[in-house]
Short mmCIF file of C-alpha atoms (C1' of nucleotides) and ligand atoms in Angstrom, two decimals:
data_model
loop_
_atom_site.label_atom_id
_atom_site.label_comp_id
_atom_site.label_asym_id
_atom_site.label_seq_id
_atom_site.Cartn_x
_atom_site.Cartn_y
_atom_site.Cartn_z
CA MET A 1 -4.40 3.80 -4.21
CA PHE A 2 -1.30 6.01 -4.22
CA SER A 3 1.56 5.64 -1.76
CA LYS A 4 2.03 8.22 0.97
CA ALA A 5 5.15 9.39 -0.87
CA CYS A 6 3.07 9.92 -3.99
CA GLU A 7 0.33 11.81 -2.14
CA TYR A 8 2.89 14.14 -0.62
CA GLY A 9 4.68 14.46 -3.95
CA ILE A 10 1.53 15.46 -5.80
CA LYS A 11 0.53 18.02 -3.20
CA ALA A 12 4.03 19.46 -3.03
CA THR A 13 4.27 19.75 -6.80
CA ILE A 14 0.95 21.56 -7.00
CA TYR A 15 2.05 23.99 -4.32
CA ILE A 16 5.37 24.64 -6.01
CA ALA A 17 3.50 25.22 -9.27
CA VAL A 18 1.27 27.87 -7.70
CA LYS A 19 4.33 29.72 -6.43
CA SER A 20 6.23 29.28 -9.66
CA MET A 21 3.40 30.91 -11.58
CA ARG A 22 4.22 33.99 -9.48
CA GLN A 23 7.93 33.61 -10.20
CA GLU A 24 8.56 32.60 -6.60
CA ARG A 25 10.82 29.87 -5.31
CA VAL A 26 9.67 28.02 -2.25
CA SER A 27 11.62 26.30 0.49
CA LEU A 28 11.28 22.73 1.69
CA LYS A 29 10.14 23.98 5.07
CA GLU A 30 7.32 26.04 3.62
CA ILE A 31 6.24 23.22 1.32
CA ALA A 32 6.06 20.72 4.15
CA GLU A 33 4.01 23.16 6.20
CA GLU A 34 1.55 23.95 3.43
CA VAL A 35 1.22 20.34 2.40
CA ASP A 36 1.07 18.99 5.94
CA SER A 37 3.82 16.45 5.37
CA PRO A 38 6.90 15.38 7.36
CA VAL A 39 9.79 17.68 6.43
CA ALA A 40 12.61 15.16 5.99
CA PHE A 41 10.43 12.67 4.13
CA THR A 42 9.22 15.43 1.85
CA ALA A 43 12.85 16.32 1.18
CA LYS A 44 13.50 12.83 -0.18
CA ILE A 45 10.46 12.96 -2.41
CA LEU A 46 11.34 16.40 -3.80
CA GLN A 47 14.85 15.17 -4.37
CA SER A 48 13.59 12.34 -6.53
CA LEU A 49 11.15 14.61 -8.37
CA ALA A 50 14.09 16.90 -9.12
CA LYS A 51 16.07 13.95 -10.49
CA SER A 52 13.09 13.04 -12.64
CA GLY A 53 13.21 16.54 -14.08
CA ILE A 54 9.74 17.47 -12.89
CA ILE A 55 10.88 20.20 -10.51
CA ASP A 56 14.06 22.26 -10.19
CA SER A 57 16.00 22.66 -6.96
CA HIS A 58 18.52 25.31 -5.90
CA LYS A 59 20.78 25.28 -2.87
CA GLY A 60 21.85 28.14 -0.67
CA PRO A 61 20.13 31.26 0.58
CA THR A 62 17.25 32.23 -1.72
CA GLY A 63 17.33 28.58 -2.73
CA GLY A 64 14.35 26.26 -2.86
CA PHE A 65 12.16 24.54 -5.39
CA GLN A 66 10.45 25.78 -8.49
CA ILE A 67 9.00 24.56 -11.74
CA ASP A 68 9.85 25.82 -15.18
CA GLU A 69 6.81 27.90 -16.00
CA SER A 70 6.67 26.59 -19.54
CA LYS A 71 6.34 23.07 -18.16
CA ILE A 72 3.44 23.66 -15.79
CA ASP A 73 0.97 23.19 -18.58
CA THR A 74 2.58 20.09 -20.03
CA ILE A 75 3.28 18.22 -16.79
CA LYS A 76 0.43 15.84 -16.12
CA LEU A 77 -0.59 14.11 -12.92
CA HIS A 78 0.44 10.91 -14.65
CA ASP A 79 4.06 12.10 -14.81
CA ILE A 80 4.21 12.69 -11.07
CA VAL A 81 2.57 9.39 -10.15
CA HIS A 82 4.77 7.51 -12.59
CA ALA A 83 7.92 9.16 -11.24
CA ILE A 84 7.13 8.18 -7.64
CA ASP A 85 5.04 5.00 -7.75
CA GLY A 86 6.17 3.57 -11.07
CA ASP A 87 3.82 1.95 -13.55
CA LYS A 88 2.43 -0.90 -11.49
CA ILE A 89 -0.84 0.94 -10.98
CA PHE A 90 -1.19 1.42 -14.74
CA VAL A 91 -0.29 -2.05 -16.00
CA GLY A 92 -0.38 -4.37 -12.98
CA CYS A 93 -2.93 -7.13 -12.43
CA GLY A 94 -5.70 -6.31 -9.97
CA LEU A 95 -5.19 -9.63 -8.22
CA GLY A 96 -1.41 -9.48 -8.23
CA LEU A 97 -0.65 -11.99 -11.00
CA GLU A 98 2.88 -11.49 -12.22
CA GLN A 99 1.64 -10.16 -15.49
CA CYS A 100 -1.70 -8.78 -16.58
CA ASP A 101 -2.41 -10.47 -19.84
CA ALA A 102 -5.74 -10.72 -21.66
CA SER A 103 -4.78 -14.11 -23.07
CA GLN A 104 -4.38 -15.56 -19.58
CA PRO A 105 -6.65 -13.27 -17.57
CA CYS A 106 -7.38 -13.37 -13.84
CA PRO A 107 -11.03 -13.49 -12.77
CA VAL A 108 -11.36 -9.71 -12.47
CA HIS A 109 -9.36 -8.80 -15.56
CA ASP A 110 -12.15 -7.63 -17.85
CA LYS A 111 -13.79 -5.50 -15.21
CA PHE A 112 -10.55 -4.24 -13.67
CA VAL A 113 -8.87 -3.12 -16.85
CA GLY A 114 -11.67 -0.65 -17.54
CA ILE A 115 -11.22 1.03 -14.16
CA ARG A 116 -7.45 1.00 -14.46
CA ASP A 117 -7.55 2.54 -17.92
CA ASN A 118 -9.98 5.21 -16.80
CA LEU A 119 -7.60 6.13 -14.02
CA LYS A 120 -4.72 6.30 -16.44
CA ILE A 121 -6.64 8.47 -18.88
CA MET A 122 -7.72 10.78 -16.10
CA LEU A 123 -4.15 11.18 -14.87
CA GLU A 124 -2.85 11.72 -18.38
CA ASN A 125 -5.43 14.40 -19.07
CA THR A 126 -5.03 16.30 -15.83
CA SER A 127 -2.43 19.04 -16.06
CA LEU A 128 -0.50 20.55 -13.23
CA TYR A 129 -1.77 23.89 -14.50
CA GLU A 130 -5.40 23.20 -13.81
CA LEU A 131 -4.64 21.72 -10.38
CA ALA A 132 -2.52 24.73 -9.44
CA THR A 133 -5.15 27.15 -10.70
CA GLY A 134 -7.86 25.49 -8.65
CA LEU A 135 -5.71 25.82 -5.58
CA GLU A 136 -4.75 29.42 -6.23
CA ILE A 137 -8.30 30.65 -6.62
CA GLY A 138 -9.22 28.95 -3.36
CA LEU A 139 -11.40 26.33 -4.93
CA THR A 140 -9.34 23.43 -3.58
CA HIS A 141 -7.17 22.74 -0.53
CA LEU A 142 -4.01 20.84 0.37
CA LYS A 143 -4.92 20.16 3.99
CA ARG A 144 -7.97 20.33 6.17
CA MET B 1 -4.72 -0.83 -5.35
CA PHE B 2 -5.67 -3.75 -3.12
CA SER B 3 -3.45 -5.06 -0.34
CA LYS B 4 -1.69 -8.39 -0.79
CA ALA B 5 -4.02 -9.80 1.86
CA CYS B 6 -7.00 -8.67 -0.18
CA GLU B 7 -5.62 -10.11 -3.42
CA TYR B 8 -5.09 -13.48 -1.75
CA GLY B 9 -8.47 -13.23 -0.07
CA ILE B 10 -10.31 -12.59 -3.33
CA LYS B 11 -8.55 -15.42 -5.14
CA ALA B 12 -9.11 -17.82 -2.25
CA THR B 13 -12.79 -16.95 -2.02
CA ILE B 14 -13.29 -17.52 -5.73
CA TYR B 15 -11.59 -20.89 -5.50
CA ILE B 16 -13.65 -21.91 -2.50
CA ALA B 17 -16.78 -20.85 -4.37
CA VAL B 18 -15.95 -23.07 -7.34
CA LYS B 19 -15.55 -26.06 -5.03
CA SER B 20 -18.62 -25.19 -3.01
CA MET B 21 -20.73 -25.20 -6.16
CA ARG B 22 -19.77 -28.88 -6.38
CA GLN B 23 -20.62 -29.42 -2.69
CA GLU B 24 -16.94 -29.86 -1.87
CA ARG B 25 -15.06 -28.52 1.08
CA VAL B 26 -11.47 -27.44 0.49
CA SER B 27 -8.48 -27.36 2.82
CA LEU B 28 -6.21 -24.44 3.55
CA LYS B 29 -3.32 -26.30 1.98
CA GLU B 30 -5.13 -26.85 -1.29
CA ILE B 31 -6.33 -23.25 -1.41
CA ALA B 32 -2.84 -21.86 -0.88
CA GLU B 33 -1.52 -24.10 -3.64
CA GLU B 34 -4.20 -23.17 -6.16
CA VAL B 35 -4.01 -19.50 -5.32
CA ASP B 36 -0.23 -19.38 -5.14
CA SER B 37 -0.19 -17.73 -1.72
CA PRO B 38 1.80 -18.34 1.50
CA VAL B 39 -0.02 -20.96 3.55
CA ALA B 40 0.17 -19.40 7.01
CA PHE B 41 -0.67 -15.94 5.76
CA THR B 42 -3.61 -17.31 3.82
CA ALA B 43 -4.81 -19.00 7.01
CA LYS B 44 -5.06 -15.61 8.73
CA ILE B 45 -6.99 -14.12 5.86
CA LEU B 46 -9.43 -17.02 5.67
CA GLN B 47 -9.88 -16.79 9.42
CA SER B 48 -10.94 -13.18 9.13
CA LEU B 49 -13.20 -13.91 6.16
CA ALA B 50 -14.84 -16.61 8.28
CA LYS B 51 -15.39 -14.13 11.10
CA SER B 52 -16.91 -11.73 8.59
CA GLY B 53 -19.38 -14.44 7.67
CA ILE B 54 -18.28 -14.61 4.04
CA ILE B 55 -16.95 -18.16 4.23
CA ASP B 56 -17.54 -21.06 6.62
CA SER B 57 -14.77 -23.04 8.27
CA HIS B 58 -14.77 -26.48 9.84
CA LYS B 59 -12.06 -28.05 11.95
CA GLY B 60 -10.94 -31.65 12.07
CA PRO B 61 -10.57 -34.37 9.47
CA THR B 62 -12.83 -33.68 6.46
CA GLY B 63 -12.68 -30.07 7.65
CA GLY B 64 -11.84 -27.08 5.50
CA PHE B 65 -13.55 -24.06 4.01
CA GLN B 66 -16.74 -23.70 2.04
CA ILE B 67 -19.34 -21.11 1.12
CA ASP B 68 -23.05 -21.42 1.62
CA GLU B 69 -24.26 -22.13 -1.88
CA SER B 70 -27.19 -19.77 -1.53
CA LYS B 71 -24.76 -16.95 -0.80
CA ILE B 72 -22.49 -17.36 -3.79
CA ASP B 73 -24.80 -15.31 -5.92
CA THR B 74 -25.34 -12.54 -3.39
CA ILE B 75 -21.74 -12.11 -2.23
CA LYS B 76 -20.13 -9.32 -4.21
CA LEU B 77 -16.48 -8.48 -4.73
CA HIS B 78 -17.22 -5.38 -2.71
CA ASP B 79 -18.02 -7.49 0.35
CA ILE B 80 -14.66 -9.25 0.21
CA VAL B 81 -12.64 -6.08 -0.34
CA HIS B 82 -14.54 -4.28 2.40
CA ALA B 83 -14.01 -7.15 4.84
CA ILE B 84 -10.24 -7.18 4.31
CA ASP B 85 -9.19 -3.65 3.32
CA GLY B 86 -11.99 -1.67 4.92
CA ASP B 87 -13.68 1.28 3.26
CA LYS B 88 -10.74 3.62 2.78
CA ILE B 89 -10.58 2.80 -0.91
CA PHE B 90 -14.27 3.66 -1.29
CA VAL B 91 -14.47 6.88 0.69
CA GLY B 92 -10.88 8.04 1.26
CA CYS B 93 -9.33 11.13 -0.30
CA GLY B 94 -7.04 10.47 -3.25
CA LEU B 95 -4.39 12.74 -1.77
CA GLY B 96 -4.75 11.44 1.77
CA LEU B 97 -6.66 14.31 3.34
CA GLU B 98 -8.23 13.17 6.59
CA GLN B 99 -11.66 13.37 5.07
CA CYS B 100 -12.87 13.51 1.49
CA ASP B 101 -15.40 16.28 1.45
CA ALA B 102 -16.81 18.07 -1.59
CA SER B 103 -17.19 21.26 0.44
CA GLN B 104 -13.44 21.35 1.19
CA PRO B 105 -12.08 19.36 -1.76
CA CYS B 106 -8.45 18.53 -2.51
CA PRO B 107 -7.12 19.42 -5.97
CA VAL B 108 -7.96 16.05 -7.48
CA HIS B 109 -11.32 15.57 -5.78
CA ASP B 110 -13.63 16.10 -8.74
CA LYS B 111 -11.66 13.86 -11.02
CA PHE B 112 -10.81 11.25 -8.42
CA VAL B 113 -14.31 10.74 -7.09
CA GLY B 114 -15.48 9.58 -10.49
CA ILE B 115 -12.83 6.88 -10.69
CA ARG B 116 -13.40 5.84 -7.10
CA ASP B 117 -17.14 5.59 -7.60
CA ASN B 118 -16.71 3.57 -10.78
CA LEU B 119 -14.53 1.14 -8.88
CA LYS B 120 -17.11 0.89 -6.12
CA ILE B 121 -19.94 0.30 -8.57
CA MET B 122 -17.92 -2.33 -10.40
CA LEU B 123 -17.15 -4.16 -7.16
CA GLU B 124 -20.76 -3.92 -6.00
CA ASN B 125 -22.04 -5.32 -9.27
CA THR B 126 -19.58 -8.19 -9.56
CA SER B 127 -20.85 -11.36 -7.93
CA LEU B 128 -18.79 -14.18 -6.63
CA TYR B 129 -20.94 -16.40 -8.84
CA GLU B 130 -19.77 -14.91 -12.11
CA LEU B 131 -16.13 -14.89 -10.99
CA ALA B 132 -16.33 -18.54 -9.94
CA THR B 133 -18.09 -19.51 -13.15
CA GLY B 134 -15.42 -17.87 -15.28
CA LEU B 135 -12.77 -19.79 -13.41
CA GLU B 136 -14.59 -23.10 -13.60
CA ILE B 137 -15.07 -23.00 -17.35
CA GLY B 138 -11.37 -22.24 -17.77
CA LEU B 139 -11.89 -18.70 -18.99
CA THR B 140 -9.85 -17.17 -16.17
CA HIS B 141 -6.91 -18.17 -13.98
CA LEU B 142 -5.70 -17.71 -10.42
CA LYS B 143 -2.00 -17.97 -11.15
CA ARG B 144 0.26 -17.88 -14.15
"C1'" DT C 1 36.72 35.28 2.73
"C1'" DT C 2 33.48 34.26 6.14
"C1'" DT C 3 29.00 33.24 7.49
"C1'" DA C 4 24.34 31.89 7.14
"C1'" DT C 5 21.06 29.36 4.60
"C1'" DT C 6 19.28 25.78 1.92
"C1'" DT C 7 19.21 21.29 -0.59
"C1'" DA C 8 21.77 16.49 -1.14
"C1'" DG C 9 22.53 12.20 0.51
"C1'" DG C 10 23.67 8.50 3.58
"C1'" DA C 11 22.61 6.08 7.86
"C1'" DT C 12 19.27 4.86 10.94
"C1'" DA C 13 14.77 4.22 13.18
"C1'" DA C 14 9.74 3.56 13.54
"C1'" DA C 15 5.54 1.78 11.72
"C1'" DT C 16 3.02 -1.13 8.86
"C1'" DT C 17 2.37 -5.01 6.04
"C1'" DT C 18 3.56 -9.43 4.87
"C1'" DG C 19 4.87 -13.79 6.26
"C1'" DT C 20 6.25 -17.84 9.70
"C1'" DC C 21 5.98 -20.96 13.69
"C1'" DC C 22 3.89 -23.60 17.01
"C1'" DG C 23 0.79 -25.21 20.50
"C1'" DA C 24 -4.34 -25.28 21.46
"C1'" DA C 25 -8.91 -26.55 20.24
"C1'" DA C 26 -12.17 -28.99 17.60
"C1'" DT C 27 -13.64 -33.07 15.41
"C1'" DA C 28 -14.01 -37.29 12.47
"C1'" DA C 29 -12.79 -42.02 12.45
"C1'" DG C 30 -10.79 -46.21 14.16
"C1'" DC D 1 -10.87 -43.35 24.29
"C1'" DT D 2 -7.22 -42.58 21.26
"C1'" DT D 3 -5.35 -40.85 17.26
"C1'" DA D 4 -4.89 -38.25 13.21
"C1'" DT D 5 -6.27 -34.21 10.86
"C1'" DT D 6 -7.58 -29.58 10.31
"C1'" DT D 7 -8.53 -24.76 11.69
"C1'" DC D 8 -7.65 -21.12 15.52
"C1'" DG D 9 -4.95 -17.85 17.64
"C1'" DG D 10 -1.05 -15.85 19.69
"C1'" DA D 11 3.80 -14.75 19.34
"C1'" DC D 12 7.39 -13.84 16.49
"C1'" DA D 13 10.17 -12.53 12.22
"C1'" DA D 14 11.10 -10.47 7.73
"C1'" DA D 15 10.29 -7.07 4.33
"C1'" DT D 16 8.67 -2.78 2.91
"C1'" DT D 17 7.19 1.80 3.58
"C1'" DT D 18 7.31 5.83 6.13
"C1'" DA D 19 9.90 8.95 8.75
"C1'" DT D 20 14.10 11.04 11.24
"C1'" DC D 21 18.87 12.66 11.96
"C1'" DC D 22 23.07 14.44 10.78
"C1'" DT D 23 26.91 15.88 7.94
"C1'" DA D 24 28.34 17.48 3.39
"C1'" DA D 25 27.94 20.46 -0.50
"C1'" DA D 26 26.42 24.48 -2.76
"C1'" DT D 27 25.67 29.29 -2.83
"C1'" DA D 28 24.13 34.02 -1.78
"C1'" DA D 29 25.32 37.97 0.79
"C1'" DA D 30 27.89 40.61 4.15
S1 FES E 1 -4.77 -10.39 -15.42
FE1 FES E 1 -5.55 -9.59 -13.57
S2 FES E 1 -6.17 -7.60 -14.19
FE2 FES E 1 -5.38 -8.41 -16.02
S1 FES E 2 -11.02 15.53 -0.94
FE1 FES E 2 -9.47 14.49 -1.99
S2 FES E 2 -10.59 13.10 -3.18
FE2 FES E 2 -12.16 14.15 -2.14
#
DNA sequence: TTTATTTAGGATAAATTTGTCCGAAATAAG
DNA sequence: CTTATTTCGGACAAATTTATCCTAAATAAA
């Protein structure tokens, strides 16, 4: 469904959000530990999320990653997925045709579009805030 | 969403079904052309679908692939996807946790499971027959 | 200013997926 | 039986994704 990079990116962003809600910055090392992801690979992903403006990064001692607290509520899962995996999952044909087009549909078009749109709506309506809150109160987990 | 192998496999199976409904066998070469897929790669996929019992293959002149006509109605999209991509898409965690488990859920579990289950239900309820029929009457297309 | 710490970024490597090549095996037809 | 045709199956190659390594740049604190 999502790429490994996207899975790591989502988990990392949620973890950073939890810390940011406590006005704490968090280091790459800690993120990778808590998210159970390879450190150097996670660094690349965070780097690109920083370029996308979803998270902020700071170098040096006391450096690390954080998220503007005012954004935590407005950032949606959709934004993270889109930043890492692009929009193929939201607009691409289920059978890989170059373009998904209702006027020249593939055999699964009608049935696939419904699923795809549901996914999109779900991602658009899911805020980083609610994901972070669920994690903070111990309702959900980033590794097992 | 689906692997390339699975996309090709679905399209190939639908095409074979259309031909089989006319009691015609179809060669690898023709399938790859109609489905717009690499010939040798398609051969591997068809080979595995044959081993899974979804399609039948016959060597030699007049050989090719076909589907038992009585099966066309009972084979579901789910069977094809499961044969090629396995069950990860149906039971796997959206964030890649080793196991998707409601008692130790990841942050997206509740919202993801609904989408995943919808996809599964859709695939289980979509028969090869209806997909092949849509293609035969020119309502849908395998390439563009 | 020096040092220690942390992210940035480029090069490289490993793993997986996608794709190719070719001889072997089966088989229909002359 | 011989030949032509078609799938089978193993080895190999290319492309993409995932992951690592190392040096540079920034920066906080002594
Ligand atoms: S054309 Fe295939 S999903 Fe729309
Ligand atoms: S635990 Fe992640 S989707 Fe169920």
